[in-house]
mmCIF file of C-alpha atoms in Angstrom:
data_model
loop_
_atom_site.group_PDB
_atom_site.id
_atom_site.type_symbol
_atom_site.label_atom_id
_atom_site.label_comp_id
_atom_site.label_asym_id
_atom_site.label_seq_id
_atom_site.Cartn_x
_atom_site.Cartn_y
_atom_site.Cartn_z
ATOM 1 C CA MET N 1 27.891 30.538 135.291
ATOM 2 C CA GLN N 2 29.334 30.158 131.811
ATOM 3 C CA LYS N 3 30.387 33.032 129.598
ATOM 4 C CA PHE N 4 27.926 34.040 126.927
ATOM 5 C CA ASP N 5 28.165 32.090 123.676
ATOM 6 C CA LYS N 6 26.220 33.959 120.992
ATOM 7 C CA ASN N 7 26.272 31.078 118.505
ATOM 8 C CA ASP N 8 24.891 28.651 121.070
ATOM 9 C CA TYR N 9 22.217 31.134 122.121
ATOM 10 C CA THR N 10 21.144 31.755 118.527
ATOM 11 C CA ALA N 11 20.786 28.039 117.939
ATOM 12 C CA ARG N 12 18.701 27.599 121.066
ATOM 13 C CA MET N 13 16.474 30.561 120.220
ATOM 14 C CA LYS N 14 15.686 29.133 116.782
ATOM 15 C CA SER N 15 14.228 26.084 118.477
ATOM 16 C CA VAL N 16 11.805 28.195 120.546
ATOM 17 C CA LYS N 17 8.425 28.992 119.048
ATOM 18 C CA VAL N 18 7.923 32.667 118.288
ATOM 19 C CA GLU N 19 4.661 32.800 120.231
ATOM 20 C CA SER N 20 6.181 31.408 123.440
ATOM 21 C CA ALA N 21 6.189 33.859 126.342
ATOM 22 C CA PRO N 22 9.558 34.999 127.672
ATOM 23 C CA GLU N 23 10.780 33.686 130.996
ATOM 24 C CA ILE N 24 10.975 36.046 133.938
ATOM 25 C CA TYR N 25 14.119 36.427 136.020
ATOM 26 C CA GLN N 26 13.850 37.162 139.731
ATOM 27 C CA LEU N 27 16.850 39.254 140.731
ATOM 28 C CA LYS N 28 17.839 40.553 144.159
ATOM 29 C CA ILE N 29 19.959 43.677 143.855
ATOM 30 C CA THR N 30 21.937 44.784 146.900
ATOM 31 C CA LEU N 31 23.992 47.948 147.299
ATOM 32 C CA LEU N 32 27.314 46.769 148.710
ATOM 33 C CA GLU N 33 29.361 48.168 151.635
ATOM 34 C CA ILE N 34 26.371 49.623 153.506
ATOM 35 C CA LYS N 35 24.711 48.262 156.637
ATOM 36 C CA PRO N 36 21.813 47.769 157.188
ATOM 37 C CA VAL N 37 21.539 46.644 153.583
ATOM 38 C CA ILE N 38 19.747 48.582 150.868
ATOM 39 C CA TRP N 39 18.163 46.211 148.366
ATOM 40 C CA ARG N 40 15.441 45.618 145.774
ATOM 41 C CA ARG N 41 13.898 42.429 144.395
ATOM 42 C CA LEU N 42 12.968 42.740 140.712
ATOM 43 C CA LEU N 43 11.120 40.668 138.141
ATOM 44 C CA VAL N 44 12.438 41.291 134.636
ATOM 45 C CA SER N 45 12.047 39.597 131.277
ATOM 46 C CA GLU N 46 14.876 37.455 129.910
ATOM 47 C CA GLN N 47 14.608 39.644 126.792
ATOM 48 C CA THR N 48 15.742 42.731 128.730
ATOM 49 C CA THR N 49 19.016 44.173 127.435
ATOM 50 C CA LEU N 50 21.727 45.173 129.874
ATOM 51 C CA SER N 51 21.034 48.761 128.847
ATOM 52 C CA GLY N 52 17.384 48.225 129.783
ATOM 53 C CA LEU N 53 18.396 46.656 133.099
ATOM 54 C CA HIS N 54 20.491 49.747 133.791
ATOM 55 C CA ARG N 55 17.414 51.950 133.426
ATOM 56 C CA ILE N 56 15.367 49.613 135.635
ATOM 57 C CA ILE N 57 18.001 49.630 138.385
ATOM 58 C CA GLN N 58 18.249 53.414 138.244
ATOM 59 C CA ALA N 59 14.488 53.683 138.702
ATOM 60 C CA ALA N 60 14.289 50.986 141.375
ATOM 61 C CA PHE N 61 16.858 52.731 143.556
ATOM 62 C CA ASP N 62 15.832 56.245 142.517
ATOM 63 C CA TRP N 63 19.285 57.082 141.231
ATOM 64 C CA TRP N 64 19.366 60.124 138.959
ATOM 65 C CA ASN N 65 21.472 58.655 136.127
ATOM 66 C CA TYR N 66 23.960 61.529 136.387
ATOM 67 C CA HIS N 67 27.066 59.353 136.183
ATOM 68 C CA LEU N 68 28.734 56.595 134.187
ATOM 69 C CA HIS N 69 28.040 52.937 134.877
ATOM 70 C CA LEU N 70 29.038 49.423 133.857
ATOM 71 C CA PHE N 71 28.104 45.777 134.335
ATOM 72 C CA GLU N 72 30.543 42.985 135.117
ATOM 73 C CA ILE N 73 29.440 39.454 134.237
ATOM 74 C CA ALA N 74 31.786 36.462 134.527
ATOM 75 C CA GLY N 75 34.819 38.735 134.267
ATOM 76 C CA VAL N 76 33.564 40.635 131.197
ATOM 77 C CA ARG N 77 32.539 44.296 131.394
ATOM 78 C CA TYR N 78 29.638 45.926 129.544
ATOM 79 C CA SER N 79 28.726 49.591 129.245
ATOM 80 C CA GLN N 80 27.593 52.239 126.768
ATOM 81 C CA PRO N 81 30.088 52.911 123.938
ATOM 82 C CA GLU N 82 29.432 56.657 124.038
ATOM 83 C CA PHE N 83 31.065 56.740 127.478
ATOM 84 C CA GLU N 84 34.390 55.879 125.755
ATOM 85 C CA ILE N 85 35.462 53.904 128.825
ATOM 86 C CA ALA N 86 37.234 51.302 126.688
ATOM 87 C CA GLU N 87 39.495 53.956 125.151
ATOM 88 C CA GLU N 88 40.222 55.622 128.488
ATOM 89 C CA TRP N 89 40.934 52.376 130.348
ATOM 90 C CA ASP N 90 42.512 50.602 127.352
ATOM 91 C CA GLU N 91 40.181 47.687 127.995
ATOM 92 C CA ASP N 92 37.742 45.641 125.913
ATOM 93 C CA ILE N 93 34.315 46.712 127.160
ATOM 94 C CA LYS N 94 31.269 45.287 125.382
ATOM 95 C CA ASN N 95 28.277 47.313 124.205
ATOM 96 C CA GLU N 96 25.538 46.691 126.802
ATOM 97 C CA LYS N 97 22.835 47.588 124.284
ATOM 98 C CA ARG N 98 23.583 44.434 122.283
ATOM 99 C CA PHE N 99 23.268 41.856 125.078
ATOM 100 C CA ARG N 100 20.109 40.456 126.636
ATOM 101 C CA LEU N 101 19.799 38.746 130.008
ATOM 102 C CA GLY N 102 18.616 35.559 128.326
ATOM 103 C CA TRP N 103 21.910 35.299 126.467
ATOM 104 C CA PHE N 104 23.759 34.416 129.681
ATOM 105 C CA ASP N 105 23.683 31.023 131.301
ATOM 106 C CA PHE N 106 22.467 32.219 134.704
ATOM 107 C CA GLY N 107 21.601 29.653 137.335
ATOM 108 C CA LYS N 108 20.249 29.912 140.863
ATOM 109 C CA GLY N 109 22.771 31.668 143.086
ATOM 110 C CA ASP N 110 24.799 33.229 140.254
ATOM 111 C CA LYS N 111 25.912 36.816 140.816
ATOM 112 C CA PHE N 112 26.988 39.664 138.611
ATOM 113 C CA TYR N 113 27.644 43.314 139.297
ATOM 114 C CA TYR N 114 26.510 46.811 138.363
ATOM 115 C CA GLU N 115 28.578 49.864 139.268
ATOM 116 C CA TYR N 116 27.175 53.384 139.157
ATOM 117 C CA ASP N 117 29.239 56.567 139.571
ATOM 118 C CA PHE N 118 32.918 55.659 139.379
ATOM 119 C CA GLY N 119 33.708 58.430 141.889
ATOM 120 C CA ASP N 120 31.383 57.315 144.696
ATOM 121 C CA SER N 121 31.622 53.752 143.337
ATOM 122 C CA TRP N 122 28.131 52.473 144.125
ATOM 123 C CA ARG N 123 28.617 48.771 143.451
ATOM 124 C CA HIS N 124 25.473 46.644 143.290
ATOM 125 C CA GLU N 125 25.456 42.869 143.588
ATOM 126 C CA ILE N 126 22.827 41.245 141.354
ATOM 127 C CA LEU N 127 21.801 37.794 142.562
ATOM 128 C CA PHE N 128 19.907 35.483 140.214
ATOM 129 C CA GLU N 129 17.342 33.914 142.556
ATOM 130 C CA ARG N 130 15.108 31.944 140.205
ATOM 131 C CA MET N 131 13.313 31.790 136.866
ATOM 132 C CA LEU N 132 9.541 32.194 136.651
ATOM 133 C CA SER N 133 6.956 31.784 133.932
ATOM 134 C CA SER N 134 5.490 35.103 132.822
ATOM 135 C CA GLU N 135 1.870 35.842 133.691
ATOM 136 C CA ARG N 136 -0.351 37.691 131.245
ATOM 137 C CA THR N 137 -1.958 39.749 134.001
ATOM 138 C CA VAL N 138 1.364 41.010 135.397
ATOM 139 C CA ARG N 139 3.166 44.031 134.006
ATOM 140 C CA TYR N 140 6.942 43.577 133.782
ATOM 141 C CA PRO N 141 9.433 44.752 134.856
ATOM 142 C CA LYS N 142 8.356 45.255 138.436
ATOM 143 C CA CYS N 143 9.735 45.492 141.933
ATOM 144 C CA VAL N 144 8.210 43.065 144.432
ATOM 145 C CA ASP N 145 10.180 43.904 147.575
ATOM 146 C CA GLY N 146 12.975 46.017 148.950
ATOM 147 C CA ALA N 147 14.293 47.976 151.883
ATOM 148 C CA ARG N 148 15.677 51.415 152.711
ATOM 149 C CA SER N 149 16.496 54.521 150.698
ATOM 150 C CA ARG N 150 19.612 54.736 148.619
ATOM 151 C CA PRO N 151 22.266 57.315 149.651
ATOM 152 C CA PRO N 152 22.077 60.844 148.233
ATOM 153 C CA GLU N 153 23.859 61.376 144.938
ATOM 154 C CA ASP N 154 27.452 62.654 145.261
ATOM 155 C CA VAL N 155 27.595 62.039 149.012
ATOM 156 C CA GLY N 156 31.088 60.561 148.753
ATOM 157 C CA GLY N 157 30.615 56.805 148.603
ATOM 158 C CA ALA N 158 30.028 54.463 151.542
ATOM 159 C CA SER N 159 32.322 56.376 153.907
ATOM 160 C CA GLY N 160 30.802 59.716 152.911
ATOM 161 C CA TYR N 161 27.315 58.327 153.455
ATOM 162 C CA LYS N 162 28.249 57.122 156.944
ATOM 163 C CA TYR N 163 29.524 60.601 157.820
ATOM 164 C CA PHE N 164 26.396 62.173 156.297
ATOM 165 C CA LEU N 165 24.089 60.017 158.460
ATOM 166 C CA GLU N 166 26.061 60.851 161.597
ATOM 167 C CA ALA N 167 25.839 64.566 160.799
ATOM 168 C CA ILE N 168 22.095 64.733 160.192
ATOM 169 C CA LYS N 169 21.286 62.613 163.270
ATOM 170 C CA LYS N 170 23.238 64.816 165.712
ATOM 171 C CA PRO N 171 22.153 68.467 166.014
ATOM 172 C CA ALA N 172 25.478 69.276 167.692
ATOM 173 C CA HIS N 173 27.481 67.908 164.753
ATOM 174 C CA PRO N 174 29.453 70.713 163.010
ATOM 175 C CA ALA N 175 28.059 69.684 159.610
ATOM 176 C CA HIS N 176 24.466 69.099 160.778
ATOM 177 C CA GLU N 177 22.836 72.214 159.337
ATOM 178 C CA GLU N 178 24.907 72.168 156.157
ATOM 179 C CA TYR N 179 24.087 68.534 155.376
ATOM 180 C CA LEU N 180 20.399 68.882 156.202
ATOM 181 C CA GLU N 181 20.130 71.854 153.863
ATOM 182 C CA TRP N 182 22.059 69.944 151.179
ATOM 183 C CA ALA N 183 19.647 67.014 151.562
ATOM 184 C CA GLY N 184 16.633 69.269 151.088
ATOM 185 C CA GLY N 185 15.772 69.649 154.770
ATOM 186 C CA ALA N 186 15.278 65.989 155.661
ATOM 187 C CA PHE N 187 16.434 62.479 154.810
ATOM 188 C CA ASP N 188 14.897 59.179 155.956
ATOM 189 C CA ALA N 189 17.351 56.321 155.438
ATOM 190 C CA GLU N 190 14.672 53.751 156.309
ATOM 191 C CA TYR N 191 12.073 54.925 153.790
ATOM 192 C CA PHE N 192 10.966 52.586 151.015
ATOM 193 C CA SER N 193 7.733 52.663 149.006
ATOM 194 C CA LEU N 194 6.930 49.761 146.717
ATOM 195 C CA ASP N 195 4.247 51.758 144.890
ATOM 196 C CA GLU N 196 6.558 54.703 144.239
ATOM 197 C CA THR N 197 9.334 52.380 143.116
ATOM 198 C CA ASN N 198 7.097 50.671 140.562
ATOM 199 C CA GLU N 199 5.783 53.988 139.305
ATOM 200 C CA ARG N 200 9.371 55.110 138.623
ATOM 201 C CA ILE N 201 10.078 51.810 136.848
ATOM 202 C CA ARG N 202 6.970 52.160 134.652
ATOM 203 C CA LYS N 203 7.960 55.726 133.798
ATOM 204 C CA ALA N 204 11.504 54.652 132.905
ATOM 205 C CA VAL N 205 10.164 51.914 130.613
ATOM 206 C CA ARG N 206 7.772 54.324 128.908
ATOM 207 C CA GLN N 207 10.539 56.869 128.309
ATOM 208 C CA SER N 208 12.829 54.239 126.837
#
């Protein structure tokens, strides 16, 4: 995957007819460091900004958008300027609102990364699986497949989530009652609903 070249992209876009439909990217997003894997397969327009992809990922995994986040693509980081991460880290971090997926030279098998909550460090691998032609009868973005619930917010990262699951599964565990109450009385790590996921995505798009 090559780094984004805005001049090259602009030249290519000028050669595309205005009425042409955008291409659709099929992305498989996997939450790293957890087994069995937690993942979602999404269809998103090439015109989606990284900021828009952030909102879609939040909805797809049912994260609550409480924490900071960033993307890393070909060694370059992108986030929201209001987070002031660049100043704090003394690093050049691009404005994610100004970059669209179609501006990057993604090919089959290319990967980039999305990190949410720098404390728990939920790092998501985004795999570019293929490009599709958009269909007029399909509403994008959408989730087409996935598996398992994401961990509770603020559970303490991958190691904290492992401890949490052990506690709620064993009634004799010293933290069993405390963690169950904290989780709202129950937690099903295997639960995934495609309909509910797409409803959250549609709501996120409407609100944006």
